[in-house]
Amino acid sequence: MAESQIFATLPTWHAGETSIQETVGAADRMAVIGQRVVRDFMPDQHRAFFAQIPFVVLGSVDRQGDAWATLLAGGPGFITSPSATTLDIAARPDPADPASEGTGDGDAIGLLGIALDNRRRNRVNGLVRSTAGGGLHFDVDQSFGNCPQYIQLRDLSFVDGPGAPAPDPAEESAALDAAARGLIAAADTFFVASYADREGRRQVDVSHRGGKAGFVRVAADGTLTIPDFAGNLFFATLGNILLNGRAGLVFTDFETGDLLQLTGDAAVILDSPEIAAFQGAERLWTFRPRRVIRRRGALPLRWSFRADGWSPNALMTGDWAEAADRVRAAGRAAQWRPFRVAEIVDESRTIRSFHLIPDDGAGRLPHRAGQHLPIRVTVPGAEAPVIRTYTLSVAPSDPTYRISVKRDGAVSQHLHDRVRVGDIVEARAPGGGFTLDAGAARPAVLLAGGIGITPLLAMLRHVVYEGLRTRRIRPTTLVYAARTRAERAFDRELSELAAAAQGAVRIVRVLSDVSDARPGADYEAAGRIDMALLTRFLAFADYDFYLCGPSAFTQALYDGLRGYNVADDRIHAEAFGPSGLVRDSGAAAPPRPPASTVTVPVAFLDTGKEARWTPDSGSLLDLAEARGLAPEFSCREGSCGTCRTKLLAGAVTYLREPSAAVAEDEVLICSAVPAEGTDRVQLAL
């Protein structure tokens, strides 16, 4: 037998792979990781693994440059590894297998060793050195391991002798028939082959894709759309597709051994509303088949799905029906929509949660962890529906909206006393800029006072979910203060989150009244959250701080952190109460003109009404109400954005700097007044 081929050294990643790595900000990191994990030989554990598996997934390229993927079975031991750079496979693809054309002497192929009963998998690519003896003698070009994500557990059995020929001839067509569409639409697993030509050398890759059943969408014209979930950031498949736009897919009927093999044209989608709508999707890619080959009974193998076989990572992803609902919901973002109360939970003596689901046939619009939900309810005795904003206390990945409401104020009391399961509450799209990036590297510290726990709980749920999904949990500490143990909410939920995070999340419970509580079991610290307490539990390294609670609580902690030289842009805060946070950023506030000192005519064009604003009129919201209008509002402080209105003409300024985001052609009428020098103001109100 000839000696194994020695390959010239190439950069680990080619241009297609690095291009996508750059879009996610991982190119520099992957340049280092690639040199460590992508090898030109197989480690001993990979060699032993290939010798144990009864089948291997193979990718090849035919003479027309089309990629094909197939499964090659032979029984345990049909693959051996004479050296760290060679594999001998005692089998070849059947002549009816379209992948066979690209497995001759000198052809480049890719191999995926995968064990569906334990989620192990390893990839290797290289060249067929020889086909002597009816097998494949393979030289390694690149070898690397893969994570176990998205693999469903199945148990394997043989029904024929290894290597038995397919009982039926291959069936070929140019399009998907009903049976092929059905197999694809129900699939939770498939394999994809792709390739890149690099400096006179071809490298073929074959990889696994998994998700919930139905994660591959089949369009009327036969185009497949596949979500790309969080993975190892290699982007071998998508990088290859980016270079040459070709791929080969194989879908297995695990119960019959049938193979459905497709080759065609593929494309990567990096920007689409459907990416955000499909839970867990980081990107999308499409595939349009040009040749379709069905080989009935092609494999002597059968698999049975285990009762607990679903991959936890796959179960954390969405589906196309949900994505379509979310896209429809995006078109209704500016509308009041009916939401049905699906569940009510008492979280503590004073806090009650309301779980809300859409009741209009569209889905939930995904929110960002920390945002609030504007709701509109009719309170007995009120002349018109009342609008309030409540923070969503769930992560974007959770199946419902949840608002957790403290019994405090007329609307909150109405929710506690009058609203029941099955009732309808109107809601609009979530909003707000107090949010957290779960993927950031810097550790986060969440400081919650009382009901201020709600946005921080949403953030913590998001951190844990995203961390489990991506296998990297952002280190997070939550310090949560309540007056008494009976008033503290979410004890069990927080404990479960900390346990799921496996050490990445730390929770410090603070009680000001410990008369009915046990130290250690019910709280970690007595008193209140201040800088002295924080120095007991934090090393004050490089943190991002997130503060939420009453105004005095938030201001005191902000001032204390600034006194410890924590940069202003590392302190993210939202205050509940009549006054907002006063920041000491060291940077000049955005220039605002002074308020007008003279009378200014104001036109509310949507209603055709006019009014004359004077310095004694208050805000533009006050003026509109005095004119008999009923604009939507909630906070009257410029923090929630509910009163956001289009400014059609004129200029305004603010009595107090708003914290809600506002565009140049918008105005928060609750805290805005005509600016000095403007001769009129026109509002779309």
PDB file of N, CA and C in Angstrom, residues 265-297:
ATOM      1  N   ASP A 265     -28.495  24.032  -5.381  1.00  0.00           N
ATOM      2  CA  ASP A 265     -27.900  25.344  -5.134  1.00  0.00           C
ATOM      3  C   ASP A 265     -28.314  25.860  -3.757  1.00  0.00           C
ATOM      4  N   ALA A 266     -27.345  26.406  -3.046  1.00  0.00           N
ATOM      5  CA  ALA A 266     -27.579  26.869  -1.677  1.00  0.00           C
ATOM      6  C   ALA A 266     -27.126  28.313  -1.537  1.00  0.00           C
ATOM      7  N   ALA A 267     -27.710  29.004  -0.566  1.00  0.00           N
ATOM      8  CA  ALA A 267     -27.352  30.398  -0.298  1.00  0.00           C
ATOM      9  C   ALA A 267     -27.498  30.671   1.189  1.00  0.00           C
ATOM     10  N   VAL A 268     -26.657  31.562   1.694  1.00  0.00           N
ATOM     11  CA  VAL A 268     -26.665  31.945   3.108  1.00  0.00           C
ATOM     12  C   VAL A 268     -27.426  33.254   3.268  1.00  0.00           C
ATOM     13  N   ILE A 269     -28.301  33.319   4.276  1.00  0.00           N
ATOM     14  CA  ILE A 269     -29.071  34.530   4.567  1.00  0.00           C
ATOM     15  C   ILE A 269     -28.620  35.049   5.930  1.00  0.00           C
ATOM     16  N   LEU A 270     -28.021  36.227   5.931  1.00  0.00           N
ATOM     17  CA  LEU A 270     -27.513  36.814   7.170  1.00  0.00           C
ATOM     18  C   LEU A 270     -28.429  37.894   7.723  1.00  0.00           C
ATOM     19  N   ASP A 271     -29.400  38.355   6.926  1.00  0.00           N
ATOM     20  CA  ASP A 271     -30.270  39.436   7.365  1.00  0.00           C
ATOM     21  C   ASP A 271     -31.676  39.165   6.851  1.00  0.00           C
ATOM     22  N   SER A 272     -32.590  38.909   7.763  1.00  0.00           N
ATOM     23  CA  SER A 272     -33.977  38.649   7.396  1.00  0.00           C
ATOM     24  C   SER A 272     -34.834  38.762   8.650  1.00  0.00           C
ATOM     25  N   PRO A 273     -36.064  39.294   8.539  1.00  0.00           N
ATOM     26  CA  PRO A 273     -36.962  39.314   9.707  1.00  0.00           C
ATOM     27  C   PRO A 273     -37.237  37.916  10.245  1.00  0.00           C
ATOM     28  N   GLU A 274     -37.128  36.908   9.398  1.00  0.00           N
ATOM     29  CA  GLU A 274     -37.399  35.552   9.852  1.00  0.00           C
ATOM     30  C   GLU A 274     -36.322  35.025  10.794  1.00  0.00           C
ATOM     31  N   ILE A 275     -35.130  35.598  10.749  1.00  0.00           N
ATOM     32  CA  ILE A 275     -34.079  35.162  11.672  1.00  0.00           C
ATOM     33  C   ILE A 275     -34.485  35.485  13.102  1.00  0.00           C
ATOM     34  N   ALA A 276     -34.927  36.719  13.322  1.00  0.00           N
ATOM     35  CA  ALA A 276     -35.370  37.104  14.662  1.00  0.00           C
ATOM     36  C   ALA A 276     -36.640  36.371  15.062  1.00  0.00           C
ATOM     37  N   ALA A 277     -37.468  36.036  14.081  1.00  0.00           N
ATOM     38  CA  ALA A 277     -38.743  35.394  14.383  1.00  0.00           C
ATOM     39  C   ALA A 277     -38.585  33.923  14.732  1.00  0.00           C
ATOM     40  N   PHE A 278     -37.564  33.259  14.221  1.00  0.00           N
ATOM     41  CA  PHE A 278     -37.367  31.833  14.491  1.00  0.00           C
ATOM     42  C   PHE A 278     -36.487  31.702  15.731  1.00  0.00           C
ATOM     43  N   GLN A 279     -37.066  31.230  16.806  1.00  0.00           N
ATOM     44  CA  GLN A 279     -36.351  31.167  18.076  1.00  0.00           C
ATOM     45  C   GLN A 279     -35.106  30.295  17.967  1.00  0.00           C
ATOM     46  N   GLY A 280     -33.983  30.871  18.376  1.00  0.00           N
ATOM     47  CA  GLY A 280     -32.716  30.151  18.349  1.00  0.00           C
ATOM     48  C   GLY A 280     -31.935  30.301  17.063  1.00  0.00           C
ATOM     49  N   ALA A 281     -32.560  30.826  16.011  1.00  0.00           N
ATOM     50  CA  ALA A 281     -31.851  30.960  14.736  1.00  0.00           C
ATOM     51  C   ALA A 281     -30.856  32.106  14.797  1.00  0.00           C
ATOM     52  N   GLU A 282     -29.649  31.844  14.333  1.00  0.00           N
ATOM     53  CA  GLU A 282     -28.626  32.886  14.222  1.00  0.00           C
ATOM     54  C   GLU A 282     -28.520  33.390  12.784  1.00  0.00           C
ATOM     55  N   ARG A 283     -28.833  32.519  11.861  1.00  0.00           N
ATOM     56  CA  ARG A 283     -28.830  32.804  10.428  1.00  0.00           C
ATOM     57  C   ARG A 283     -29.825  31.853   9.778  1.00  0.00           C
ATOM     58  N   LEU A 284     -30.041  32.003   8.486  1.00  0.00           N
ATOM     59  CA  LEU A 284     -30.807  31.041   7.699  1.00  0.00           C
ATOM     60  C   LEU A 284     -29.983  30.664   6.472  1.00  0.00           C
ATOM     61  N   TRP A 285     -30.291  29.511   5.900  1.00  0.00           N
ATOM     62  CA  TRP A 285     -29.749  29.206   4.580  1.00  0.00           C
ATOM     63  C   TRP A 285     -30.808  28.467   3.780  1.00  0.00           C
ATOM     64  N   THR A 286     -30.710  28.613   2.484  1.00  0.00           N
ATOM     65  CA  THR A 286     -31.697  28.004   1.594  1.00  0.00           C
ATOM     66  C   THR A 286     -31.020  26.998   0.679  1.00  0.00           C
ATOM     67  N   PHE A 287     -31.840  26.070   0.185  1.00  0.00           N
ATOM     68  CA  PHE A 287     -31.342  25.039  -0.714  1.00  0.00           C
ATOM     69  C   PHE A 287     -32.420  24.753  -1.751  1.00  0.00           C
ATOM     70  N   ARG A 288     -32.027  24.812  -3.014  1.00  0.00           N
ATOM     71  CA  ARG A 288     -32.954  24.539  -4.121  1.00  0.00           C
ATOM     72  C   ARG A 288     -32.454  23.300  -4.868  1.00  0.00           C
ATOM     73  N   PRO A 289     -33.139  22.143  -4.754  1.00  0.00           N
ATOM     74  CA  PRO A 289     -32.636  20.916  -5.388  1.00  0.00           C
ATOM     75  C   PRO A 289     -32.739  20.970  -6.911  1.00  0.00           C
ATOM     76  N   ARG A 290     -31.705  20.432  -7.564  1.00  0.00           N
ATOM     77  CA  ARG A 290     -31.733  20.258  -9.016  1.00  0.00           C
ATOM     78  C   ARG A 290     -31.866  18.794  -9.404  1.00  0.00           C
ATOM     79  N   ARG A 291     -31.357  17.909  -8.560  1.00  0.00           N
ATOM     80  CA  ARG A 291     -31.525  16.468  -8.762  1.00  0.00           C
ATOM     81  C   ARG A 291     -31.979  15.844  -7.452  1.00  0.00           C
ATOM     82  N   VAL A 292     -32.958  14.961  -7.546  1.00  0.00           N
ATOM     83  CA  VAL A 292     -33.522  14.292  -6.376  1.00  0.00           C
ATOM     84  C   VAL A 292     -33.458  12.796  -6.619  1.00  0.00           C
ATOM     85  N   ILE A 293     -32.823  12.064  -5.720  1.00  0.00           N
ATOM     86  CA  ILE A 293     -32.696  10.613  -5.865  1.00  0.00           C
ATOM     87  C   ILE A 293     -33.197   9.941  -4.592  1.00  0.00           C
ATOM     88  N   ARG A 294     -34.158   9.036  -4.788  1.00  0.00           N
ATOM     89  CA  ARG A 294     -34.668   8.244  -3.666  1.00  0.00           C
ATOM     90  C   ARG A 294     -34.159   6.814  -3.831  1.00  0.00           C
ATOM     91  N   ARG A 295     -33.571   6.279  -2.768  1.00  0.00           N
ATOM     92  CA  ARG A 295     -33.081   4.902  -2.764  1.00  0.00           C
ATOM     93  C   ARG A 295     -33.783   4.159  -1.633  1.00  0.00           C
ATOM     94  N   ARG A 296     -34.768   3.389  -1.996  1.00  0.00           N
ATOM     95  CA  ARG A 296     -35.579   2.679  -1.000  1.00  0.00           C
ATOM     96  C   ARG A 296     -34.784   1.498  -0.424  1.00  0.00           C
ATOM     97  N   GLY A 297     -34.836   1.381   0.900  1.00  0.00           N
ATOM     98  CA  GLY A 297     -34.123   0.290   1.555  1.00  0.00           C
ATOM     99  C   GLY A 297     -32.633   0.320   1.335  1.00  0.00           C
TER     100      GLY A 297
END
